């Protein structure tokens, strides 16, 4: 008799974005004439940059020739990509890393979800609330969350509230956790931490031997100078933080799949007896056992992003999305709605009008405006009374969605 992992039975039946997709499909079935504008899941709409496409074609041709064909690659990823990452994403910001500290993968979702494999189930986990649901759901699967309480919290997780009152800037927890997830620029609130705000967290982690799992998937969308792109810009962070990065939103790789995780050599975890263990070695062991590497052609495509022309094309796409963010932010604010984010991130966090619940507002937007958002409460109890819109749509659609919401609001 195969016993199941009972933890899965504690989770809501579907993952947040699958649940929304089901609701939208049901609406579409009954209203086939509705032109739905999707600003729900953060999926990009601009095609891959031409430089990336050219690199893909070249790599495909290499695979067609016995002289240049590649089979299994290094599980950690090819050095040509790790070196390009180090040069452009880190050395340019004064951070030194070696290729053995970079683990190329199929994206930040997998890595933030899988990282728990190398951590004891006895760790006390802290998350900001609201939060990207992968962190919570994977800790439920990994036996670290306890039980779901009627108010939507998990009994063993420490919640760090991010709300309008604290401007969505988390305060250091009163009770010391072992592991903290931080995502900045933030999904879902679209807000960012300045260097001095992030430094507080690094100092706290150094002092208390806390591991920070830092999700920097949206760093490319930062527009303000005082917002760090990497946690390693803060002194001492290599001793306390793992950083996750993604090409999904930066370069349109949501369908192609590529990201990377940085596990510095000087970062240590602990055995129960206090003995130090290199987390880099554990993650390497995990990846070499469970992962056979990202496709060669995809890694060549990612490398192309770092060429001067690739950079120009990627930046143009990001500017396109951030213009959408501005349209959403300004349009909804002009309609009298309370909006946050959208300056250093492609997400706009919106207070629901008239004290509506998140799902109620989601339903109004879908039924009355034919616009899809993401209910804030889907990101945790702290998101109740909010809704998230993404800036990843086509500009004419975004403009139309905002006009429809404005009209509905009047
Ligand atoms: C989101 O909408 O929060 C993201 O697209 C989800 C993801 O990146 O997995």
Tab-separated table of N, CA, C and O in Angstrom, residues 177-258:
chain	number	residue	atom	x	y	z
A	177	UNK	N	13.194	33.450	13.591
A	177	UNK	CA	12.994	32.248	12.790
A	177	UNK	C	14.355	31.672	12.381
A	177	UNK	O	15.396	32.234	12.737
A	178	UNK	N	14.369	30.590	11.630
A	178	UNK	CA	15.620	30.024	11.117
A	178	UNK	C	15.839	30.421	9.651
A	178	UNK	O	16.973	30.575	9.209
A	179	UNK	N	14.726	30.533	8.937
A	179	UNK	CA	14.788	30.824	7.499
A	179	UNK	C	13.738	31.891	7.183
A	179	UNK	O	12.603	31.802	7.652
A	180	UNK	N	14.156	32.879	6.392
A	180	UNK	CA	13.205	33.938	5.989
A	180	UNK	C	13.194	34.045	4.470
A	180	UNK	O	14.260	34.123	3.844
A	181	UNK	N	12.025	34.052	3.889
A	181	UNK	CA	11.891	34.322	2.455
A	181	UNK	C	11.656	35.815	2.269
A	181	UNK	O	10.734	36.376	2.874
A	182	UNK	N	12.468	36.433	1.433
A	182	UNK	CA	12.219	37.823	1.056
A	182	UNK	C	12.181	37.893	-0.460
A	182	UNK	O	13.060	37.310	-1.125
A	183	UNK	N	11.213	38.575	-1.015
A	183	UNK	CA	11.124	38.743	-2.464
A	183	UNK	C	11.094	40.236	-2.739
A	183	UNK	O	10.114	40.911	-2.420
A	184	UNK	N	12.176	40.759	-3.302
A	184	UNK	CA	12.254	42.198	-3.596
A	184	UNK	C	12.991	42.456	-4.888
A	184	UNK	O	14.050	41.896	-5.065
A	185	UNK	N	12.393	43.308	-5.766
A	185	UNK	CA	11.082	43.923	-5.708
A	185	UNK	C	10.002	42.874	-5.489
A	185	UNK	O	10.128	41.746	-5.968
A	186	UNK	N	8.956	43.281	-4.804
A	186	UNK	CA	8.027	42.306	-4.257
A	186	UNK	C	6.921	41.873	-5.217
A	186	UNK	O	6.295	42.675	-5.884
A	187	UNK	N	6.728	40.584	-5.237
A	187	UNK	CA	5.532	39.975	-5.774
A	187	UNK	C	4.760	39.497	-4.539
A	187	UNK	O	5.322	38.722	-3.755
A	188	UNK	N	3.570	39.982	-4.262
A	188	UNK	CA	2.633	40.665	-5.165
A	188	UNK	C	2.518	42.190	-5.021
A	188	UNK	O	1.895	42.809	-5.859
A	189	UNK	N	3.104	42.811	-3.988
A	189	UNK	CA	2.727	44.214	-3.722
A	189	UNK	C	3.408	45.217	-4.658
A	189	UNK	O	3.038	46.385	-4.672
A	190	UNK	N	4.414	44.755	-5.391
A	190	UNK	CA	5.090	45.652	-6.327
A	190	UNK	C	5.979	46.685	-5.651
A	190	UNK	O	6.494	47.592	-6.291
A	191	UNK	N	6.175	46.553	-4.336
A	191	UNK	CA	7.002	47.527	-3.618
A	191	UNK	C	8.451	47.030	-3.547
A	191	UNK	O	8.732	45.870	-3.857
A	192	UNK	N	9.365	47.927	-3.143
A	192	UNK	CA	10.788	47.549	-3.123
A	192	UNK	C	11.405	47.968	-1.793
A	192	UNK	O	10.837	48.769	-1.058
A	193	UNK	N	12.584	47.416	-1.492
A	193	UNK	CA	13.338	47.835	-0.301
A	193	UNK	C	14.530	48.664	-0.751
A	193	UNK	O	15.191	48.313	-1.730
A	194	UNK	N	14.820	49.710	-0.029
A	194	UNK	CA	16.029	50.471	-0.301
A	194	UNK	C	17.220	49.693	0.272
A	194	UNK	O	17.037	48.732	1.032
A	195	UNK	N	18.410	50.181	-0.055
A	195	UNK	CA	19.617	49.518	0.439
A	195	UNK	C	19.641	49.478	1.969
A	195	UNK	O	19.947	48.450	2.576
A	196	UNK	N	19.274	50.588	2.601
A	196	UNK	CA	19.370	50.595	4.071
A	196	UNK	C	18.299	49.698	4.676
A	196	UNK	O	18.520	49.075	5.721
A	197	UNK	N	17.141	49.594	4.029
A	197	UNK	CA	16.106	48.689	4.536
A	197	UNK	C	16.546	47.224	4.414
A	197	UNK	O	16.342	46.414	5.324
A	198	UNK	N	17.172	46.903	3.287
A	198	UNK	CA	17.614	45.511	3.116
A	198	UNK	C	18.794	45.200	4.046
A	198	UNK	O	18.928	44.079	4.555
A	199	UNK	N	19.619	46.210	4.278
A	199	UNK	CA	20.775	46.014	5.173
A	199	UNK	C	20.327	45.584	6.569
A	199	UNK	O	20.965	44.744	7.198
A	200	UNK	N	19.196	46.121	7.016
A	200	UNK	CA	18.677	45.731	8.341
A	200	UNK	C	18.464	44.218	8.412
A	200	UNK	O	18.743	43.580	9.420
A	201	UNK	N	17.976	43.660	7.302
A	201	UNK	CA	17.690	42.221	7.261
A	201	UNK	C	18.970	41.403	7.236
A	201	UNK	O	19.077	40.368	7.881
A	202	UNK	N	19.938	41.889	6.470
A	202	UNK	CA	21.212	41.164	6.393
A	202	UNK	C	21.897	41.194	7.760
A	202	UNK	O	22.374	40.164	8.258
A	203	UNK	N	21.899	42.353	8.391
A	203	UNK	CA	22.525	42.465	9.724
A	203	UNK	C	21.825	41.559	10.733
A	203	UNK	O	22.464	40.891	11.545
A	204	UNK	N	20.504	41.538	10.663
A	204	UNK	CA	19.712	40.681	11.565
A	204	UNK	C	20.059	39.203	11.326
A	204	UNK	O	20.254	38.437	12.278
A	205	UNK	N	20.174	38.833	10.062
A	205	UNK	CA	20.476	37.433	9.727
A	205	UNK	C	21.881	37.062	10.194
A	205	UNK	O	22.104	35.969	10.723
A	206	UNK	N	22.824	37.992	10.033
A	206	UNK	CA	24.198	37.719	10.480
A	206	UNK	C	24.230	37.529	11.996
A	206	UNK	O	24.864	36.609	12.507
A	207	UNK	N	23.515	38.391	12.675
A	207	UNK	CA	23.526	38.362	14.133
A	207	UNK	C	22.838	37.103	14.674
A	207	UNK	O	23.267	36.530	15.676
A	208	UNK	N	21.783	36.671	13.999
A	208	UNK	CA	20.946	35.588	14.544
A	208	UNK	C	21.105	34.253	13.814
A	208	UNK	O	20.317	33.337	14.034
A	209	UNK	N	22.089	34.170	12.900
A	209	UNK	CA	22.285	32.934	12.128
A	209	UNK	C	21.000	32.513	11.411
A	209	UNK	O	20.548	31.363	11.520
A	210	UNK	N	20.399	33.466	10.733
A	210	UNK	CA	19.175	33.189	9.977
A	210	UNK	C	19.555	33.092	8.495
A	210	UNK	O	20.391	33.860	8.019
A	211	UNK	N	18.939	32.162	7.794
A	211	UNK	CA	19.168	32.050	6.354
A	211	UNK	C	18.109	32.873	5.620
A	211	UNK	O	16.912	32.705	5.872
A	212	UNK	N	18.551	33.754	4.714
A	212	UNK	CA	17.595	34.523	3.891
A	212	UNK	C	17.514	33.871	2.514
A	212	UNK	O	18.540	33.674	1.849
A	213	UNK	N	16.307	33.538	2.098
A	213	UNK	CA	16.086	33.057	0.732
A	213	UNK	C	15.562	34.266	-0.032
A	213	UNK	O	14.418	34.684	0.158
A	214	UNK	N	16.435	34.857	-0.844
A	214	UNK	CA	16.128	36.154	-1.460
A	214	UNK	C	15.735	35.963	-2.917
A	214	UNK	O	16.563	35.596	-3.766
A	215	UNK	N	14.469	36.210	-3.216
A	215	UNK	CA	13.952	36.048	-4.574
A	215	UNK	C	14.038	37.403	-5.271
A	215	UNK	O	13.295	38.335	-4.953
A	216	UNK	N	14.970	37.477	-6.238
A	216	UNK	CA	15.191	38.743	-6.944
A	216	UNK	C	14.707	38.636	-8.393
A	216	UNK	O	15.265	39.247	-9.300
A	217	UNK	N	13.632	37.877	-8.592
A	217	UNK	CA	13.152	37.616	-9.958
A	217	UNK	C	12.782	38.899	-10.705
A	217	UNK	O	12.764	38.917	-11.935
A	218	UNK	N	12.496	39.976	-9.963
A	218	UNK	CA	12.008	41.196	-10.627
A	218	UNK	C	13.025	42.327	-10.606
A	218	UNK	O	12.678	43.482	-10.852
A	219	UNK	N	14.296	42.011	-10.325
A	219	UNK	CA	15.294	43.078	-10.185
A	219	UNK	C	15.432	43.929	-11.447
A	219	UNK	O	15.747	45.107	-11.360
A	220	UNK	N	15.177	43.350	-12.614
A	220	UNK	CA	15.372	44.103	-13.861
A	220	UNK	C	14.374	45.256	-13.996
A	220	UNK	O	14.548	46.137	-14.836
A	221	UNK	N	13.344	45.257	-13.169
A	221	UNK	CA	12.301	46.274	-13.283
A	221	UNK	C	12.545	47.469	-12.356
A	221	UNK	O	11.759	48.411	-12.321
A	222	UNK	N	13.651	47.409	-11.617
A	222	UNK	CA	13.966	48.504	-10.690
A	222	UNK	C	14.266	49.777	-11.477
A	222	UNK	O	15.036	49.745	-12.444
A	223	UNK	N	13.657	50.874	-11.066
A	223	UNK	CA	13.938	52.149	-11.743
A	223	UNK	C	14.603	53.152	-10.795
A	223	UNK	O	15.181	54.130	-11.240
A	224	UNK	N	14.488	52.925	-9.478
A	224	UNK	CA	15.021	53.916	-8.542
A	224	UNK	C	16.448	53.545	-8.116
A	224	UNK	O	16.747	52.356	-7.900
A	225	UNK	N	17.325	54.546	-7.992
A	225	UNK	CA	18.748	54.256	-7.782
A	225	UNK	C	19.073	53.633	-6.428
A	225	UNK	O	20.030	52.886	-6.314
A	226	UNK	N	18.264	53.881	-5.425
A	226	UNK	CA	18.628	53.419	-4.088
A	226	UNK	C	18.119	52.000	-3.780
A	226	UNK	O	18.196	51.529	-2.647
A	227	UNK	N	17.599	51.339	-4.808
A	227	UNK	CA	17.054	49.995	-4.586
A	227	UNK	C	18.087	48.970	-5.067
A	227	UNK	O	18.466	48.975	-6.239
A	228	UNK	N	18.564	48.087	-4.178
A	228	UNK	CA	19.582	47.124	-4.606
A	228	UNK	C	19.013	46.077	-5.567
A	228	UNK	O	17.878	45.639	-5.414
A	229	UNK	N	19.823	45.687	-6.558
A	229	UNK	CA	19.408	44.662	-7.518
A	229	UNK	C	19.716	43.272	-6.988
A	229	UNK	O	19.112	42.297	-7.403
A	230	UNK	N	20.720	43.205	-6.125
A	230	UNK	CA	21.109	41.916	-5.562
A	230	UNK	C	21.312	42.106	-4.061
A	230	UNK	O	21.821	43.148	-3.625
A	231	UNK	N	20.990	41.078	-3.298
A	231	UNK	CA	21.216	41.179	-1.848
A	231	UNK	C	22.715	41.229	-1.546
A	231	UNK	O	23.143	41.769	-0.534
A	232	UNK	N	23.530	40.717	-2.497
A	232	UNK	CA	24.971	40.692	-2.251
A	232	UNK	C	25.600	42.089	-2.373
A	232	UNK	O	26.793	42.255	-2.123
A	233	UNK	N	24.805	43.077	-2.770
A	233	UNK	CA	25.306	44.454	-2.715
A	233	UNK	C	25.448	44.905	-1.259
A	233	UNK	O	26.081	45.919	-0.976
A	234	UNK	N	24.828	44.153	-0.346
A	234	UNK	CA	24.929	44.483	1.078
A	234	UNK	C	26.077	43.673	1.686
A	234	UNK	O	26.125	42.444	1.525
A	235	UNK	N	26.956	44.339	2.373
A	235	UNK	CA	28.111	43.675	2.976
A	235	UNK	C	27.677	42.541	3.924
A	235	UNK	O	26.759	42.726	4.733
A	236	UNK	N	28.316	41.406	3.771
A	236	UNK	CA	28.034	40.278	4.664
A	236	UNK	C	26.946	39.346	4.143
A	236	UNK	O	26.753	38.256	4.691
A	237	UNK	N	26.238	39.767	3.092
A	237	UNK	CA	25.079	38.982	2.641
A	237	UNK	C	25.467	37.594	2.124
A	237	UNK	O	24.674	36.650	2.209
A	238	UNK	N	26.697	37.466	1.616
A	238	UNK	CA	27.106	36.144	1.104
A	238	UNK	C	27.135	35.105	2.223
A	238	UNK	O	27.074	33.918	1.959
A	239	UNK	N	27.243	35.566	3.455
A	239	UNK	CA	27.273	34.607	4.574
A	239	UNK	C	25.883	34.173	5.018
A	239	UNK	O	25.743	33.258	5.826
A	240	UNK	N	24.844	34.881	4.495
A	240	UNK	CA	23.502	34.569	5.015
A	240	UNK	C	22.437	34.337	3.945
A	240	UNK	O	21.322	33.933	4.290
A	241	UNK	N	22.768	34.582	2.667
A	241	UNK	CA	21.665	34.571	1.694
A	241	UNK	C	21.930	33.718	0.458
A	241	UNK	O	23.034	33.672	-0.074
A	242	UNK	N	20.855	33.080	0.029
A	242	UNK	CA	20.788	32.443	-1.295
A	242	UNK	C	19.940	33.380	-2.149
A	242	UNK	O	18.914	33.877	-1.676
A	243	UNK	N	20.384	33.640	-3.386
A	243	UNK	CA	19.615	34.552	-4.252
A	243	UNK	C	19.085	33.802	-5.474
A	243	UNK	O	19.819	33.044	-6.108
A	244	UNK	N	17.815	34.052	-5.784
A	244	UNK	CA	17.164	33.420	-6.934
A	244	UNK	C	16.914	34.476	-8.000
A	244	UNK	O	16.412	35.561	-7.693
A	245	UNK	N	17.243	34.137	-9.226
A	245	UNK	CA	17.010	35.064	-10.348
A	245	UNK	C	16.288	34.310	-11.470
A	245	UNK	O	16.412	33.098	-11.590
A	246	UNK	N	15.640	35.086	-12.323
A	246	UNK	CA	14.839	34.467	-13.385
A	246	UNK	C	14.980	35.259	-14.677
A	246	UNK	O	15.043	36.490	-14.642
A	247	UNK	N	15.010	34.557	-15.796
A	247	UNK	CA	14.969	35.249	-17.091
A	247	UNK	C	13.532	35.379	-17.595
A	247	UNK	O	13.292	35.942	-18.652
A	248	UNK	N	12.575	34.823	-16.826
A	248	UNK	CA	11.184	34.770	-17.303
A	248	UNK	C	10.630	36.147	-17.613
A	248	UNK	O	10.154	36.402	-18.724
A	249	UNK	N	10.668	37.023	-16.635
A	249	UNK	CA	10.047	38.332	-16.812
A	249	UNK	C	11.055	39.298	-17.415
A	249	UNK	O	10.707	40.187	-18.172
A	250	UNK	N	12.331	39.106	-17.084
A	250	UNK	CA	13.390	39.983	-17.584
A	250	UNK	C	13.484	39.908	-19.106
A	250	UNK	O	13.629	40.912	-19.777
A	251	UNK	N	13.422	38.693	-19.636
A	251	UNK	CA	13.724	38.536	-21.059
A	251	UNK	C	12.663	37.727	-21.803
A	251	UNK	O	12.901	37.284	-22.923
A	252	UNK	N	11.519	37.536	-21.202
A	252	UNK	CA	10.424	36.851	-21.910
A	252	UNK	C	10.562	35.342	-21.958
A	252	UNK	O	10.089	34.693	-22.890
A	253	UNK	N	11.203	34.750	-20.946
A	253	UNK	CA	11.474	33.306	-20.960
A	253	UNK	C	10.409	32.487	-20.224
A	253	UNK	O	10.682	31.362	-19.826
A	254	UNK	N	9.205	33.027	-20.010
A	254	UNK	CA	8.226	32.243	-19.239
A	254	UNK	C	7.937	30.903	-19.923
A	254	UNK	O	7.689	29.908	-19.251
A	255	UNK	N	7.985	30.892	-21.259
A	255	UNK	CA	7.747	29.643	-21.977
A	255	UNK	C	9.024	28.872	-22.262
A	255	UNK	O	9.005	27.647	-22.423
A	256	UNK	N	10.144	29.580	-22.332
A	256	UNK	CA	11.419	28.920	-22.672
A	256	UNK	C	12.047	28.265	-21.450
A	256	UNK	O	12.642	27.206	-21.551
A	257	UNK	N	11.913	28.905	-20.310
A	257	UNK	CA	12.352	28.445	-18.990
A	257	UNK	C	13.864	28.546	-18.755
A	257	UNK	O	14.632	27.734	-19.279
A	258	UNK	N	14.278	29.516	-17.998
A	258	UNK	CA	15.662	29.583	-17.535
A	258	UNK	C	15.760	30.594	-16.389
A	258	UNK	O	15.106	31.642	-16.415
